[in-house]
PDB file of C-alpha atoms in Angstrom:
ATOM      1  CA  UNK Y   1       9.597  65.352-190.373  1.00  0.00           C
ATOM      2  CA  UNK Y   2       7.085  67.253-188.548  1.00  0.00           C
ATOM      3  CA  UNK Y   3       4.283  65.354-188.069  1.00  0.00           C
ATOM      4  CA  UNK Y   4       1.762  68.451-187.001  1.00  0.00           C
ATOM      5  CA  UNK Y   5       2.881  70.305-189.634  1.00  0.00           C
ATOM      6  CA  UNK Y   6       3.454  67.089-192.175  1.00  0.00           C
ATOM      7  CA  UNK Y   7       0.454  65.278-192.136  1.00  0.00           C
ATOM      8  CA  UNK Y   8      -1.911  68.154-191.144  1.00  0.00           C
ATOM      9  CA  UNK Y   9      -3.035  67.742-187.906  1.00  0.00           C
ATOM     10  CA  UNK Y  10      -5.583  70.083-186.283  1.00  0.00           C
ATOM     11  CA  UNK Y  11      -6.636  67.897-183.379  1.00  0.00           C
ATOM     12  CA  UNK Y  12      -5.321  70.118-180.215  1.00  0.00           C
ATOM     13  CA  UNK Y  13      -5.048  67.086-178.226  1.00  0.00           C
ATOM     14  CA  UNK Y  14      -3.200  65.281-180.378  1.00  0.00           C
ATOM     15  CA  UNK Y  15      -0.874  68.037-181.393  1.00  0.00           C
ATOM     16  CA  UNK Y  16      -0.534  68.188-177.536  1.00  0.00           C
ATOM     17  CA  UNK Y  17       0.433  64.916-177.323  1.00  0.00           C
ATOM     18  CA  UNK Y  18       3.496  64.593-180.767  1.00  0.00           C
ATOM     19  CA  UNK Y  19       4.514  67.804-178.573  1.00  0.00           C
ATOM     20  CA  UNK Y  20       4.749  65.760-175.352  1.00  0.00           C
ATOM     21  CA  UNK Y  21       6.591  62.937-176.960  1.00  0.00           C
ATOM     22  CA  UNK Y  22       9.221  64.574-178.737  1.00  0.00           C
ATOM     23  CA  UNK Y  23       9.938  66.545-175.354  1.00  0.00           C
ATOM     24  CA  UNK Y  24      10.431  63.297-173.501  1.00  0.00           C
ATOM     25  CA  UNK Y  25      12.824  61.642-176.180  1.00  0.00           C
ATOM     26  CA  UNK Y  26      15.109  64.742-175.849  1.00  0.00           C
ATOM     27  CA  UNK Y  27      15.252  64.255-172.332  1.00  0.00           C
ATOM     28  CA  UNK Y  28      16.117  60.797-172.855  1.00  0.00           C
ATOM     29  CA  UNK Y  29      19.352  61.499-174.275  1.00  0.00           C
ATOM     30  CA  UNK Y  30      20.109  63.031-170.532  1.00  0.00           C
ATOM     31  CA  UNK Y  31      19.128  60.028-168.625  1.00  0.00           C
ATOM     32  CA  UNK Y  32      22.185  58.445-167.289  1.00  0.00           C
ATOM     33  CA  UNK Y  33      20.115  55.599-166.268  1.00  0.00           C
ATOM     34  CA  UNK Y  34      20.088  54.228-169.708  1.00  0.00           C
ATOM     35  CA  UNK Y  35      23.616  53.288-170.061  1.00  0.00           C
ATOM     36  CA  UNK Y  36      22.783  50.883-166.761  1.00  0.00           C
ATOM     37  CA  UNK Y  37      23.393  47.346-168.139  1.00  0.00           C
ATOM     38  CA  UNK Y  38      20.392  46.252-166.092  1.00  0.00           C
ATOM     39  CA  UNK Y  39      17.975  49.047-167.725  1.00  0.00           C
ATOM     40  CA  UNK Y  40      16.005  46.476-168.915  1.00  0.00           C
ATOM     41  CA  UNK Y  41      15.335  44.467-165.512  1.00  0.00           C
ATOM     42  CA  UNK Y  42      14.868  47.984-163.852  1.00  0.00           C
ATOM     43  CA  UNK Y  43      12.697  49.146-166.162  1.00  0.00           C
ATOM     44  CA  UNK Y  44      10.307  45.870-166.600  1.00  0.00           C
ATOM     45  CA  UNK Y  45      10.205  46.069-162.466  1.00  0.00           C
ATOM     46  CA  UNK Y  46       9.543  49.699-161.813  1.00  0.00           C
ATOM     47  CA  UNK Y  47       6.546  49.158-164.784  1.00  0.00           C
ATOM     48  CA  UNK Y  48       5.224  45.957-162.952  1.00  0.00           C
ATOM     49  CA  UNK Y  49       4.949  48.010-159.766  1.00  0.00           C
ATOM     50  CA  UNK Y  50       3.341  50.839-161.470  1.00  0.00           C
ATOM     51  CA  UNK Y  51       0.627  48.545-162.781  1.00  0.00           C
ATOM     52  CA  UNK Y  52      -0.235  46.986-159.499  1.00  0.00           C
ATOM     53  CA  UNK Y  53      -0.406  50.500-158.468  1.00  0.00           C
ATOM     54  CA  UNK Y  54      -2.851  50.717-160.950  1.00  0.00           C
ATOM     55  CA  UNK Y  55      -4.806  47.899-160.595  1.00  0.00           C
ATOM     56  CA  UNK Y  56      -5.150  48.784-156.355  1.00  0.00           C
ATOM     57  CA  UNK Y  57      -6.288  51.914-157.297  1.00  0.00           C
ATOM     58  CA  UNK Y  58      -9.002  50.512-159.965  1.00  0.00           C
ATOM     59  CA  UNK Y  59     -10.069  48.010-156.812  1.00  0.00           C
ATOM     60  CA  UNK Y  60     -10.210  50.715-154.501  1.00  0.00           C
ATOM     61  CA  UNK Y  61     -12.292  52.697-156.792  1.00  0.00           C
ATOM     62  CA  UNK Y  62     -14.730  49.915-157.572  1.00  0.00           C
ATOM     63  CA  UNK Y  63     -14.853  49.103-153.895  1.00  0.00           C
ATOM     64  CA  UNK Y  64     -16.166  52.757-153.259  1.00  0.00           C
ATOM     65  CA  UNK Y  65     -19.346  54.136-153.026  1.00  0.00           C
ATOM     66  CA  UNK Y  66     -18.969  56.220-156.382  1.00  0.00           C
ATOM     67  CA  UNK Y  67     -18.615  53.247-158.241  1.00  0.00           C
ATOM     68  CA  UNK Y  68     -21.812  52.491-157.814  1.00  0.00           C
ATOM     69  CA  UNK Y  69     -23.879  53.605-160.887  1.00  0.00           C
ATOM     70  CA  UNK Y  70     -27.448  53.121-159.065  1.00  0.00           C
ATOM     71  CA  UNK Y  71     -26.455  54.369-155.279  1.00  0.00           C
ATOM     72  CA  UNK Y  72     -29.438  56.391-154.689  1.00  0.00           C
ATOM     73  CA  UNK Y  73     -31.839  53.195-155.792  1.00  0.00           C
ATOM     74  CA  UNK Y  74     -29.205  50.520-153.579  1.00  0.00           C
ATOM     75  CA  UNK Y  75     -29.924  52.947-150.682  1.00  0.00           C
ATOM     76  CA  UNK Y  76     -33.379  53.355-151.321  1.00  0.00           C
ATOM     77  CA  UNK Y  77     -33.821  49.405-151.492  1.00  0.00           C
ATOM     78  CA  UNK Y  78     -31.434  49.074-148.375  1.00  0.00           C
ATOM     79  CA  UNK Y  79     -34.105  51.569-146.553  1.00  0.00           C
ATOM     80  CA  UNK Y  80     -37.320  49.141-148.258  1.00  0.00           C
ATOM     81  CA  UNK Y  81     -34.941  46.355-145.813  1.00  0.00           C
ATOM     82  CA  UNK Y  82     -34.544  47.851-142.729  1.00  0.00           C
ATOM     83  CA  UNK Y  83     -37.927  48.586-142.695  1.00  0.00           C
ATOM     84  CA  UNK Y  84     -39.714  45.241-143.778  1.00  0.00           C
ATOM     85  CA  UNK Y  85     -36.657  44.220-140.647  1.00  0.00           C
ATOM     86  CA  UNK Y  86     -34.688  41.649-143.198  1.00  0.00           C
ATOM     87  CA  UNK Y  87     -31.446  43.734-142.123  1.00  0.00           C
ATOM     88  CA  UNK Y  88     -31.016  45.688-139.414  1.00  0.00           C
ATOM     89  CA  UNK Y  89     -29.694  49.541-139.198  1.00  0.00           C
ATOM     90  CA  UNK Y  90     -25.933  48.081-139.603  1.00  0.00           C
ATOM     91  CA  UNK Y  91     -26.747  45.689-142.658  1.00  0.00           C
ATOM     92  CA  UNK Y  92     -26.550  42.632-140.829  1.00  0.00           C
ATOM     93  CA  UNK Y  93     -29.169  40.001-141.978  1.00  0.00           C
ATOM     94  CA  UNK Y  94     -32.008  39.253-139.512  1.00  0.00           C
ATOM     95  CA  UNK Y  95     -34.069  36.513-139.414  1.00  0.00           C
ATOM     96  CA  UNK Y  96     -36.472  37.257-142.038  1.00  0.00           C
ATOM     97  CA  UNK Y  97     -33.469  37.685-144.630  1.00  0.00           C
ATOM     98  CA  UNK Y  98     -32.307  34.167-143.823  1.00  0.00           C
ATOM     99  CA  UNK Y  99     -35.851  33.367-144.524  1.00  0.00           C
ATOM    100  CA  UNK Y 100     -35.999  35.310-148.037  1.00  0.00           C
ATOM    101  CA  UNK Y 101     -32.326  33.540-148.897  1.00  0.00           C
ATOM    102  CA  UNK Y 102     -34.385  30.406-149.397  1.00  0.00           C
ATOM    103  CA  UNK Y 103     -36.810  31.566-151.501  1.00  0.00           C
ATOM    104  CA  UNK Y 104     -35.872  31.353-155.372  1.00  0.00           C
ATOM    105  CA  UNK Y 105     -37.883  33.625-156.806  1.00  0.00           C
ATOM    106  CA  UNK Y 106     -40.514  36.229-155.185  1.00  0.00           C
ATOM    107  CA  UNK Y 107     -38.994  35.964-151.689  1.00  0.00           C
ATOM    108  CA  UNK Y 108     -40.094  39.096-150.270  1.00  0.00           C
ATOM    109  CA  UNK Y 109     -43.951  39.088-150.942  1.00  0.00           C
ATOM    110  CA  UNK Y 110     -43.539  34.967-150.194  1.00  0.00           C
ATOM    111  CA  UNK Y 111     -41.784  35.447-146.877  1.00  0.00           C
ATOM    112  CA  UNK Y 112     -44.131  38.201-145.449  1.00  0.00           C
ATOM    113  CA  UNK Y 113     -47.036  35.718-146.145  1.00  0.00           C
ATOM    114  CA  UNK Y 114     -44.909  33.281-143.954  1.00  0.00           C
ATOM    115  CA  UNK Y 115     -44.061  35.822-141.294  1.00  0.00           C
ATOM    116  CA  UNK Y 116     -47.836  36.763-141.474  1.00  0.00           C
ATOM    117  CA  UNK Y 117     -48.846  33.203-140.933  1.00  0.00           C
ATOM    118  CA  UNK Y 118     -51.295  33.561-144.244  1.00  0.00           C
ATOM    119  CA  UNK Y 119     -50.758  29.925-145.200  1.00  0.00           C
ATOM    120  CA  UNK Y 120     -50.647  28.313-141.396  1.00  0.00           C
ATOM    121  CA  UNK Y 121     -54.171  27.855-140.933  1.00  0.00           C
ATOM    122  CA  UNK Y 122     -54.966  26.959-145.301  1.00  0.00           C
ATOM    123  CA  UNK Y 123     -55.374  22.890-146.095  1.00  0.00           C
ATOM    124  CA  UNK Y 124     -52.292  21.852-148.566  1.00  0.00           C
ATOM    125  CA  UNK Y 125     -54.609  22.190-151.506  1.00  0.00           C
ATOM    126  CA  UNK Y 126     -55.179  25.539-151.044  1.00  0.00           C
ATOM    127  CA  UNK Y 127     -51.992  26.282-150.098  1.00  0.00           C
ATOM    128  CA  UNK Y 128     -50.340  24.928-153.038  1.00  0.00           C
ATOM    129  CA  UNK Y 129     -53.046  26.732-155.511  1.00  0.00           C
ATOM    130  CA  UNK Y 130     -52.616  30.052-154.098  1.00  0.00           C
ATOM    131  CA  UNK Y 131     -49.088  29.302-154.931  1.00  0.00           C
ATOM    132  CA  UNK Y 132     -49.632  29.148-158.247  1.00  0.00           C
ATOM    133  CA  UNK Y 133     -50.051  32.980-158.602  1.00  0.00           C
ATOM    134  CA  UNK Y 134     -46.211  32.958-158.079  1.00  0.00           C
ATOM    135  CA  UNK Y 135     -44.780  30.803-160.725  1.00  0.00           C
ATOM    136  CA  UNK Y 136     -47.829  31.344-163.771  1.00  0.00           C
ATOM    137  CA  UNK Y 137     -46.711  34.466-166.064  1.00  0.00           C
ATOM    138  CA  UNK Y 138     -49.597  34.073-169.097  1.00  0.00           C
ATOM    139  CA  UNK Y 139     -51.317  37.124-168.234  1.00  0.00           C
ATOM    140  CA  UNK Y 140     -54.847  36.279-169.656  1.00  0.00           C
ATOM    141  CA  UNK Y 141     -56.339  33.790-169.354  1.00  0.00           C
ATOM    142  CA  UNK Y 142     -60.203  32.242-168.328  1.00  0.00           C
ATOM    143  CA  UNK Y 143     -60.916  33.320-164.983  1.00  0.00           C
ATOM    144  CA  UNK Y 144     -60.851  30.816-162.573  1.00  0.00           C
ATOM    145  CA  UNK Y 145     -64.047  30.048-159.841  1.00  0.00           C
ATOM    146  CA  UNK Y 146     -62.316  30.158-156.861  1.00  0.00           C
ATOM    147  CA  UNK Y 147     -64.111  28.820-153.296  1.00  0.00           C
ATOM    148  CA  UNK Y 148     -64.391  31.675-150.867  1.00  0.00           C
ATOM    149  CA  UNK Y 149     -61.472  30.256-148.860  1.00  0.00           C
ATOM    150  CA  UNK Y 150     -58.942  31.030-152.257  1.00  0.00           C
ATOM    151  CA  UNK Y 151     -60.673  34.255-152.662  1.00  0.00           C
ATOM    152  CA  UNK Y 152     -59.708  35.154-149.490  1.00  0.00           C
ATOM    153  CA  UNK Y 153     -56.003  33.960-149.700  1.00  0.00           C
ATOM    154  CA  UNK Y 154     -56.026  35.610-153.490  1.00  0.00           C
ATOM    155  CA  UNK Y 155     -56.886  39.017-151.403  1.00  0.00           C
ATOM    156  CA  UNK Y 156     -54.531  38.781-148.905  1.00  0.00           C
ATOM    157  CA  UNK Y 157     -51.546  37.736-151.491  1.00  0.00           C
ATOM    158  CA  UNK Y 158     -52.840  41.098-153.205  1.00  0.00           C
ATOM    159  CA  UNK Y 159     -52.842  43.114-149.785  1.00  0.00           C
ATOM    160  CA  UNK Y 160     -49.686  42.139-149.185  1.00  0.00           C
ATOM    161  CA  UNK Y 161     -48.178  43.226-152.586  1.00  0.00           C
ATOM    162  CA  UNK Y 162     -50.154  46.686-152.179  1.00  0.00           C
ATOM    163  CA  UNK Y 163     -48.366  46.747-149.105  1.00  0.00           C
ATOM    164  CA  UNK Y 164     -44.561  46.193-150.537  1.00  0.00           C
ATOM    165  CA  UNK Y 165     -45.153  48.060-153.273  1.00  0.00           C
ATOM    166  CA  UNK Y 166     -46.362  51.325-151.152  1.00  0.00           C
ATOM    167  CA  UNK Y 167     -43.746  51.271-148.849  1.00  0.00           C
ATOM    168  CA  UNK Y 168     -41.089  50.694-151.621  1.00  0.00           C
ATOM    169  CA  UNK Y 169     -42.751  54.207-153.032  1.00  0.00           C
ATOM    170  CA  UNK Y 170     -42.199  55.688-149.902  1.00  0.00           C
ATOM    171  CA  UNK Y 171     -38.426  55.115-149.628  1.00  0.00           C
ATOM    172  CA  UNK Y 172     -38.296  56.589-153.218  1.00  0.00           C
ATOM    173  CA  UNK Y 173     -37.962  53.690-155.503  1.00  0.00           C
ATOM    174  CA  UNK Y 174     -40.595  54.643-158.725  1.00  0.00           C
ATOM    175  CA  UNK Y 175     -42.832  51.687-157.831  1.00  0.00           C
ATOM    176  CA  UNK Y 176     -46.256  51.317-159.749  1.00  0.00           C
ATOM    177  CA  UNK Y 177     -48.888  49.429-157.039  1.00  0.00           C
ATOM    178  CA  UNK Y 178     -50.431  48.403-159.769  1.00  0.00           C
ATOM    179  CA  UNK Y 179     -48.045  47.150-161.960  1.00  0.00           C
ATOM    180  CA  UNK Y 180     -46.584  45.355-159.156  1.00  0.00           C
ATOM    181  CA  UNK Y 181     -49.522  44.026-158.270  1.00  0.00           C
ATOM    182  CA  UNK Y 182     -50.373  42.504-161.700  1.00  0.00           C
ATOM    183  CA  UNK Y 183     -47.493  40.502-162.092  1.00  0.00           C
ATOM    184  CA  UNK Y 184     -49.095  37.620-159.592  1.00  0.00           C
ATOM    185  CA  UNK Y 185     -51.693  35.974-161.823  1.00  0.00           C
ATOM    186  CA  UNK Y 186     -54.157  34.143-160.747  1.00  0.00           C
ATOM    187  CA  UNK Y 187     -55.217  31.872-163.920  1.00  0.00           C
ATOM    188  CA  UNK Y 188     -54.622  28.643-162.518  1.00  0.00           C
ATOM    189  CA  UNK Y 189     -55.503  28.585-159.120  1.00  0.00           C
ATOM    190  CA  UNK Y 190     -58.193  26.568-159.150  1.00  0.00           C
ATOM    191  CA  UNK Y 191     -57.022  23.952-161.661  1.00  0.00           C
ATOM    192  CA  UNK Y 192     -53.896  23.582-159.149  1.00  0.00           C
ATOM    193  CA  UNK Y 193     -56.604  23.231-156.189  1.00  0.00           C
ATOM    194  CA  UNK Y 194     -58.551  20.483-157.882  1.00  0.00           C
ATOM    195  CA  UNK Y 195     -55.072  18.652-159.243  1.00  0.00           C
ATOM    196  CA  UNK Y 196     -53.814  18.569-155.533  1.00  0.00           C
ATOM    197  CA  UNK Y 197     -57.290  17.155-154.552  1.00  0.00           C
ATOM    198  CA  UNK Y 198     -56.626  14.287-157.096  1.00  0.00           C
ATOM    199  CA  UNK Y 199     -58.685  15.316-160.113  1.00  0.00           C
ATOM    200  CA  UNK Y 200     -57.377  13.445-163.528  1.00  0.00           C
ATOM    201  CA  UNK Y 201     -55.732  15.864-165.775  1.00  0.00           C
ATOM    202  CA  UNK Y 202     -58.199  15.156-168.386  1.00  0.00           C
ATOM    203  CA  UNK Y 203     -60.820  17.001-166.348  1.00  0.00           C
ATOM    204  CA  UNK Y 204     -58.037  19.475-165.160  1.00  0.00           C
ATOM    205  CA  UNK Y 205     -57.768  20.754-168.561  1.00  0.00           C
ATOM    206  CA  UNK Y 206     -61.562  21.421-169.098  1.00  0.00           C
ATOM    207  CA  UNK Y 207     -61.088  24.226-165.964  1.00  0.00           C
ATOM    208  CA  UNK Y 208     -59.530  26.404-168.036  1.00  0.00           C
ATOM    209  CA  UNK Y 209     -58.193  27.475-171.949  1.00  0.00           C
ATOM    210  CA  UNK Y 210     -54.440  27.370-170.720  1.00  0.00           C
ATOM    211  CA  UNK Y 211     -52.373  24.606-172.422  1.00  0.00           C
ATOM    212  CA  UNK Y 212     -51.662  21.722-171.246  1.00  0.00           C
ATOM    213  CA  UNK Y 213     -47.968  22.361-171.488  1.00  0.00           C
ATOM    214  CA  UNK Y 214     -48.268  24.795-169.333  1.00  0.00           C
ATOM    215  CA  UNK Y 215     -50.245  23.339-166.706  1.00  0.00           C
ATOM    216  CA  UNK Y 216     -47.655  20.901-166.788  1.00  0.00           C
ATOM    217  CA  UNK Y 217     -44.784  23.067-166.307  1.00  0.00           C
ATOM    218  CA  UNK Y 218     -46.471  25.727-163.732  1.00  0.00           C
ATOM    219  CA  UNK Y 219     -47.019  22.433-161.739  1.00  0.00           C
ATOM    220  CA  UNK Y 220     -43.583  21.273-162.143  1.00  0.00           C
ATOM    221  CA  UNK Y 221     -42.015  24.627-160.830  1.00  0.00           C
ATOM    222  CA  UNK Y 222     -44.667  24.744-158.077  1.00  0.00           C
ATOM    223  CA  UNK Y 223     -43.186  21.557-156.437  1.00  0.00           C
ATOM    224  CA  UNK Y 224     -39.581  23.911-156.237  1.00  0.00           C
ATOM    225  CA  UNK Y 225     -41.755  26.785-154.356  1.00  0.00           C
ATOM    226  CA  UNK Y 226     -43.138  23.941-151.755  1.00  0.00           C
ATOM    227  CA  UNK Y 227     -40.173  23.265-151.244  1.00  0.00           C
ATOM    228  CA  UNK Y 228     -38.960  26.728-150.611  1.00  0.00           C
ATOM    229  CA  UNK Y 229     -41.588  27.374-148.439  1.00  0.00           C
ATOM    230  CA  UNK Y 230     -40.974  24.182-146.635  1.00  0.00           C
ATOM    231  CA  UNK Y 231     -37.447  25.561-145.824  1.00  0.00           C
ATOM    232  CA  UNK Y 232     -38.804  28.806-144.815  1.00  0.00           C
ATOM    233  CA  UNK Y 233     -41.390  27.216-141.598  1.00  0.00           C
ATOM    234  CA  UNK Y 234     -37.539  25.339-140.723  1.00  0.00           C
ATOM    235  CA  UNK Y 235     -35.799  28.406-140.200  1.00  0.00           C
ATOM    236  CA  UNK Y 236     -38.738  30.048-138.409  1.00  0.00           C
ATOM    237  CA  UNK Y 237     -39.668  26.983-136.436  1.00  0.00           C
ATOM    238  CA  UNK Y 238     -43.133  26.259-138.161  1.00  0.00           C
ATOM    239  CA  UNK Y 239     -43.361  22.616-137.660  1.00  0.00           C
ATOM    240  CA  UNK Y 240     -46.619  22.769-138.778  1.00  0.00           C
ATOM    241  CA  UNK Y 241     -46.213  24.524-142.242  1.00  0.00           C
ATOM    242  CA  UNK Y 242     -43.202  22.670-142.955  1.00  0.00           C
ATOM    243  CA  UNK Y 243     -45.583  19.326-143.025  1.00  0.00           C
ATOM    244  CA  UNK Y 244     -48.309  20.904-144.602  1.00  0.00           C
ATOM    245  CA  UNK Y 245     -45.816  21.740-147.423  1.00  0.00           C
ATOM    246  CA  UNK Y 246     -44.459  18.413-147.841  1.00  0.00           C
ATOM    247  CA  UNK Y 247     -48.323  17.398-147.828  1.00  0.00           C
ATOM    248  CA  UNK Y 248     -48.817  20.072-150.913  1.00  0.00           C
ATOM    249  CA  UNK Y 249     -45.777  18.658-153.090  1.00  0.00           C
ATOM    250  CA  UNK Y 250     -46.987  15.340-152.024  1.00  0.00           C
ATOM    251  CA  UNK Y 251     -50.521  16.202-153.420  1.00  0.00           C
ATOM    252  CA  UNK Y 252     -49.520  17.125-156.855  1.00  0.00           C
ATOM    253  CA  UNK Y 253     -46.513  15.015-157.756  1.00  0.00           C
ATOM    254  CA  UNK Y 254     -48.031  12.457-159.158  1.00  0.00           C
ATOM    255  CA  UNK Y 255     -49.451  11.126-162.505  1.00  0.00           C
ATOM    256  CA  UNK Y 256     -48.631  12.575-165.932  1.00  0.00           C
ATOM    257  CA  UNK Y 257     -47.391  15.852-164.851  1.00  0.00           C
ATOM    258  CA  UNK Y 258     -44.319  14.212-163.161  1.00  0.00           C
ATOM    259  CA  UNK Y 259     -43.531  11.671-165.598  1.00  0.00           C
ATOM    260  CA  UNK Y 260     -40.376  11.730-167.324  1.00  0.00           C
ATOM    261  CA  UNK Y 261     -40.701  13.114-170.935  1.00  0.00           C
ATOM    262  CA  UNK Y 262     -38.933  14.782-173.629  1.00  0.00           C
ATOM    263  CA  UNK Y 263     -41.511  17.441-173.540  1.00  0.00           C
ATOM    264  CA  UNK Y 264     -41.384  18.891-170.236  1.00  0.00           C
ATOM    265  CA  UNK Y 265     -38.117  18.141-168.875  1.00  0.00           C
TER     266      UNK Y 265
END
């Protein structure tokens, strides 16, 4: 039985391949190796090495640069690295990468504003409010009345994201300034500042039309930033920012927000 001619086949690749296989099982019959009573052993062992072959050549490949599917955009962020100075022209981490390590979620933006020394000279309160922008996503909101210290802190935080998000344009990453910019929000800034000052979350909720759940939880996660922050002013040496941090988480564990419930745990 032919099976190009028997069952139709039109496929050129396949053809090529029934035409391959019945070449090879002709040539078989010539093989003296197959009247070897350890054929089986042989064969098994010269197929295990072939795989391995395989597989090093699979690792190799994915250990390559060509493996990588976004190059261009690793090199371009690599580049956005070097020049912020969180790794220096060979890779190697500097300081301000060991800084961003500790940071669990916006570490870039959050450890220029440490390296920049925006919080150093900010009371807790504020501190931990302007914080706030970082860990609130509910994009509208009532707007907040902020005193002219938090204004000024809310400007920096956006001067500072203007500033990432140009020079991550200018090593070629397609990076909207204002889109980047707009995913801080600002919403509860001042309901943070007067919880921290020791408001009663009765009153906190009359600040603004965000729920109370998520008060609650923003507040919750804001006590994880502290402490990020906290760890940040150790590895720098900021004595002084690391207290004022422990002040801030201080401030606004306490009271309902912290207690233990089915309903925010």
């Amino acid at each position: 039985m032919d099976p190009v001619k028997d069952f139709n086949i039109r496929d050129l690749d396949m053809a090529t391949t029934i035409a391959r296989k019945q070449s090879l099982e002709e040539r078989m019959a010539y093989y003296a190796c197959l009247n070897c009573p350890k054929f089986t052993e042989h064969f098994n062992s010269v197929a295990n090495q072939m795989k391995l072959r395989e597989h090093v050549t699979t690792l190799r490949f994915l250990l390559s640069d060509e493996s990588l599917q976004h190059r261009e955009e690793l090199q371009q962020r690599i580049q956005v690295l070097q020049r912020l100075r969180y790794v220096d022209a060979n890779n190697a981490v500097q300081l301000k990468g060991r800084v961003a390590c500790e940071i669990s979620s916006h570490e870039m933006i959050i450890t220029e504003l440490v390296f920049e020394n925006a919080f150093t000279n900010l009371h807790p309160t504020e501190i931990v409010a302007l914080l706030s922008c970082f860990v609130f996503q509910q994009r509208r909101c009532s707007e907040p009345s902020l005193t002219k210290t938090l204004a000024e802190g809310k400007e920096c935080i956006l001067n500072m994201a203007e500033h990432i998000a140009n020079l991550q344009s200018e090593c070629g990453l397609s990076t909207s300034v204002q889109e980047f910019k707009e995913q801080y929000h600002f919403g509860l800034v001042e309901a943070v500042f007067e919880w921290a000052r020791g408001m009663p979350f009765s009153e906190i909720t009359n600040l603004t039309d965000v729920q109370e759940g998520i008060i609650v939880r923003c507040i919750q996660r804001l006590d994880e930033t502290c402490r990020d922050v906290r760890n940040a002013a150790r590895i720098i040496g900021d004595p002084k920012l690391g207290e004022k941090m422990d002040d801030a988480s201080a401030m606004i564990k306490r009271d309902i927000v912290f207690a233990a419930s089915l309903y925010t745990q």
